[in-house]
mmCIF file of C-alpha atoms in Angstrom:
data_model
loop_
_atom_site.group_PDB
_atom_site.id
_atom_site.type_symbol
_atom_site.label_atom_id
_atom_site.label_comp_id
_atom_site.label_asym_id
_atom_site.label_seq_id
_atom_site.Cartn_x
_atom_site.Cartn_y
_atom_site.Cartn_z
ATOM 1 C CA ASP L 1 19.192 54.237 26.692
ATOM 2 C CA MET L 2 18.083 51.857 23.963
ATOM 3 C CA THR L 3 20.701 49.176 24.793
ATOM 4 C CA GLY L 4 19.505 48.890 28.392
ATOM 5 C CA TYR L 5 15.886 48.828 27.278
ATOM 6 C CA VAL L 6 16.513 45.999 24.804
ATOM 7 C CA LEU L 7 18.508 43.956 27.340
ATOM 8 C CA GLY L 8 15.836 44.373 30.013
ATOM 9 C CA THR L 9 12.726 43.861 27.919
ATOM 10 C CA ILE L 10 13.435 41.964 24.700
ATOM 11 C CA THR L 11 16.359 39.586 25.252
ATOM 12 C CA ALA L 12 16.263 36.696 27.707
ATOM 13 C CA PRO L 13 19.246 37.275 30.037
ATOM 14 C CA GLN L 14 21.558 34.319 30.585
ATOM 15 C CA GLY L 15 24.991 33.508 31.892
ATOM 16 C CA SER L 16 27.186 30.450 31.637
ATOM 17 C CA TYR L 17 29.815 28.533 33.567
ATOM 18 C CA ARG L 18 32.337 26.046 32.142
ATOM 19 C CA HIS L 19 34.450 23.518 34.010
ATOM 20 C CA ILE L 20 36.764 20.663 32.990
ATOM 21 C CA PHE L 21 36.696 17.457 35.038
ATOM 22 C CA ASP L 22 39.708 15.120 34.912
ATOM 23 C CA ALA L 23 39.388 11.341 35.202
ATOM 24 C CA PRO L 24 41.290 9.770 38.123
ATOM 25 C CA SER L 25 43.687 7.987 35.748
ATOM 26 C CA LEU L 26 44.891 8.312 32.168
ATOM 27 C CA ARG L 27 42.590 5.626 30.828
ATOM 28 C CA ASP L 28 39.281 6.395 29.108
ATOM 29 C CA TYR L 29 36.339 6.964 31.416
ATOM 30 C CA GLU L 30 32.657 6.834 30.617
ATOM 31 C CA TRP L 31 30.991 9.846 32.212
ATOM 32 C CA LEU L 32 27.665 8.693 33.683
ATOM 33 C CA ARG L 33 25.961 11.670 35.303
ATOM 34 C CA LEU L 34 26.247 15.145 36.722
ATOM 35 C CA GLU L 35 24.882 15.672 40.202
ATOM 36 C CA ILE L 36 24.045 19.353 40.466
ATOM 37 C CA GLU L 37 22.738 21.174 43.504
ATOM 38 C CA ALA L 38 21.048 24.410 42.504
ATOM 39 C CA VAL L 39 18.711 26.956 44.052
ATOM 40 C CA PHE L 40 15.914 28.473 41.997
ATOM 41 C CA PRO L 41 14.464 31.717 43.407
ATOM 42 C CA ALA L 42 10.811 31.618 44.449
ATOM 43 C CA ASP L 43 8.480 33.834 42.443
ATOM 44 C CA ALA L 44 10.905 33.921 39.502
ATOM 45 C CA THR L 45 11.116 32.154 36.171
ATOM 46 C CA THR L 46 14.638 30.679 36.057
ATOM 47 C CA TRP L 47 16.124 27.451 34.765
ATOM 48 C CA ILE L 48 19.394 25.712 33.837
ATOM 49 C CA THR L 49 20.483 23.836 30.715
ATOM 50 C CA VAL L 50 23.644 21.724 30.406
ATOM 51 C CA ARG L 51 25.853 20.433 27.620
ATOM 52 C CA VAL L 52 29.046 18.365 27.755
ATOM 53 C CA ARG L 53 31.925 17.095 25.664
ATOM 54 C CA ALA L 54 34.826 14.728 26.350
ATOM 55 C CA ALA L 55 38.284 14.055 24.958
ATOM 56 C CA ASN L 56 41.682 12.870 26.127
ATOM 57 C CA THR L 57 43.470 16.251 26.087
ATOM 58 C CA VAL L 58 42.478 19.851 26.683
ATOM 59 C CA LEU L 59 43.483 20.654 23.082
ATOM 60 C CA GLU L 60 41.167 17.909 21.758
ATOM 61 C CA LEU L 61 38.349 19.260 23.941
ATOM 62 C CA SER L 62 38.483 22.601 22.148
ATOM 63 C CA THR L 63 37.629 20.942 18.814
ATOM 64 C CA THR L 64 35.203 18.281 20.080
ATOM 65 C CA PRO L 65 31.556 19.085 19.355
ATOM 66 C CA TRP L 66 29.187 19.653 22.282
ATOM 67 C CA SER L 67 26.526 17.106 23.169
ATOM 68 C CA GLU L 68 22.854 17.766 22.813
ATOM 69 C CA THR L 69 21.474 20.176 25.400
ATOM 70 C CA PHE L 70 20.179 18.557 28.589
ATOM 71 C CA GLY L 71 17.299 20.189 30.433
ATOM 72 C CA PRO L 72 15.683 22.479 31.206
ATOM 73 C CA TYR L 73 16.056 21.988 34.962
ATOM 74 C CA PRO L 74 13.370 22.477 36.248
ATOM 75 C CA PRO L 75 10.981 21.012 35.192
ATOM 76 C CA GLN L 76 13.356 18.067 34.686
ATOM 77 C CA ALA L 77 14.959 16.771 37.888
ATOM 78 C CA PHE L 78 18.670 16.338 38.591
ATOM 79 C CA PRO L 79 20.940 14.386 38.144
ATOM 80 C CA VAL L 80 21.813 14.948 34.487
ATOM 81 C CA ASP L 81 21.872 11.429 33.008
ATOM 82 C CA LEU L 82 24.755 11.089 30.518
ATOM 83 C CA THR L 83 24.555 7.319 29.959
ATOM 84 C CA ASP L 84 22.854 7.543 26.550
ATOM 85 C CA ALA L 85 25.149 10.345 25.340
ATOM 86 C CA ASN L 86 28.277 8.128 25.179
ATOM 87 C CA ILE L 87 30.595 10.704 26.785
ATOM 88 C CA ILE L 88 34.023 8.994 26.880
ATOM 89 C CA GLY L 89 37.486 10.404 27.555
ATOM 90 C CA THR L 90 39.954 11.298 30.272
ATOM 91 C CA ARG L 91 38.552 14.821 30.455
ATOM 92 C CA MET L 92 34.995 16.120 30.326
ATOM 93 C CA GLU L 93 34.060 19.760 29.882
ATOM 94 C CA ILE L 94 30.650 20.929 31.012
ATOM 95 C CA GLU L 95 28.814 24.133 30.247
ATOM 96 C CA ILE L 96 25.964 25.158 32.500
ATOM 97 C CA ILE L 97 23.753 27.905 31.118
ATOM 98 C CA LEU L 98 21.720 29.920 33.614
ATOM 99 C CA HIS L 99 18.502 31.395 32.198
ATOM 100 C CA THR L 100 16.039 33.889 33.609
ATOM 101 C CA GLN L 101 12.909 35.697 32.551
ATOM 102 C CA THR L 102 12.728 37.658 35.812
ATOM 103 C CA THR L 103 14.778 40.842 36.168
ATOM 104 C CA GLY L 104 17.228 40.610 39.046
ATOM 105 C CA ALA L 105 16.769 36.853 39.590
ATOM 106 C CA SER L 106 18.901 33.918 38.501
ATOM 107 C CA PRO L 107 19.464 30.310 39.501
ATOM 108 C CA ILE L 108 22.404 29.636 41.815
ATOM 109 C CA VAL L 109 24.581 26.555 41.293
ATOM 110 C CA LYS L 110 26.024 25.389 44.612
ATOM 111 C CA THR L 111 27.792 22.116 43.728
ATOM 112 C CA ILE L 112 28.601 20.005 40.667
ATOM 113 C CA VAL L 113 29.792 16.405 40.955
ATOM 114 C CA ALA L 114 30.734 14.362 37.872
ATOM 115 C CA VAL L 115 30.336 10.590 38.200
ATOM 116 C CA ALA L 116 32.323 8.313 35.872
ATOM 117 C CA LYS L 117 33.633 4.776 35.570
ATOM 118 C CA PRO L 118 36.512 3.260 33.579
ATOM 119 C CA GLU L 119 35.247 2.467 30.096
ATOM 120 C CA GLY L 120 34.100 -1.154 29.812
ATOM 121 C CA GLN L 121 33.678 -1.665 33.558
ATOM 122 C CA ALA L 122 30.334 -2.260 35.225
ATOM 123 C CA PRO L 123 28.976 0.787 37.078
#
């Protein structure tokens, strides 16, 4: 039918994954980087983009604007460097968007590690 045709030939399929990381204590943390291990299928055009936001409560997260989009990965290499984005709070939400231009192929995210330090402390 027409819906299947449009989805398979005109739109660029994508999916997303969101996760909230909690800081180890209730003080503000500066989120430094995301270490992501991902697999990109050979002979396929796939990539990942990432955006983040931080706040001190889950409720505040829902109204905090997202950062700029990081990526695409590849061609950029991991980790995702957050140091210039000034991501500070006791919680950080990430959104990873998986993109493909190849039917039946998508990137696979295996692990995500968020690295942070207490705000004002040396890394």
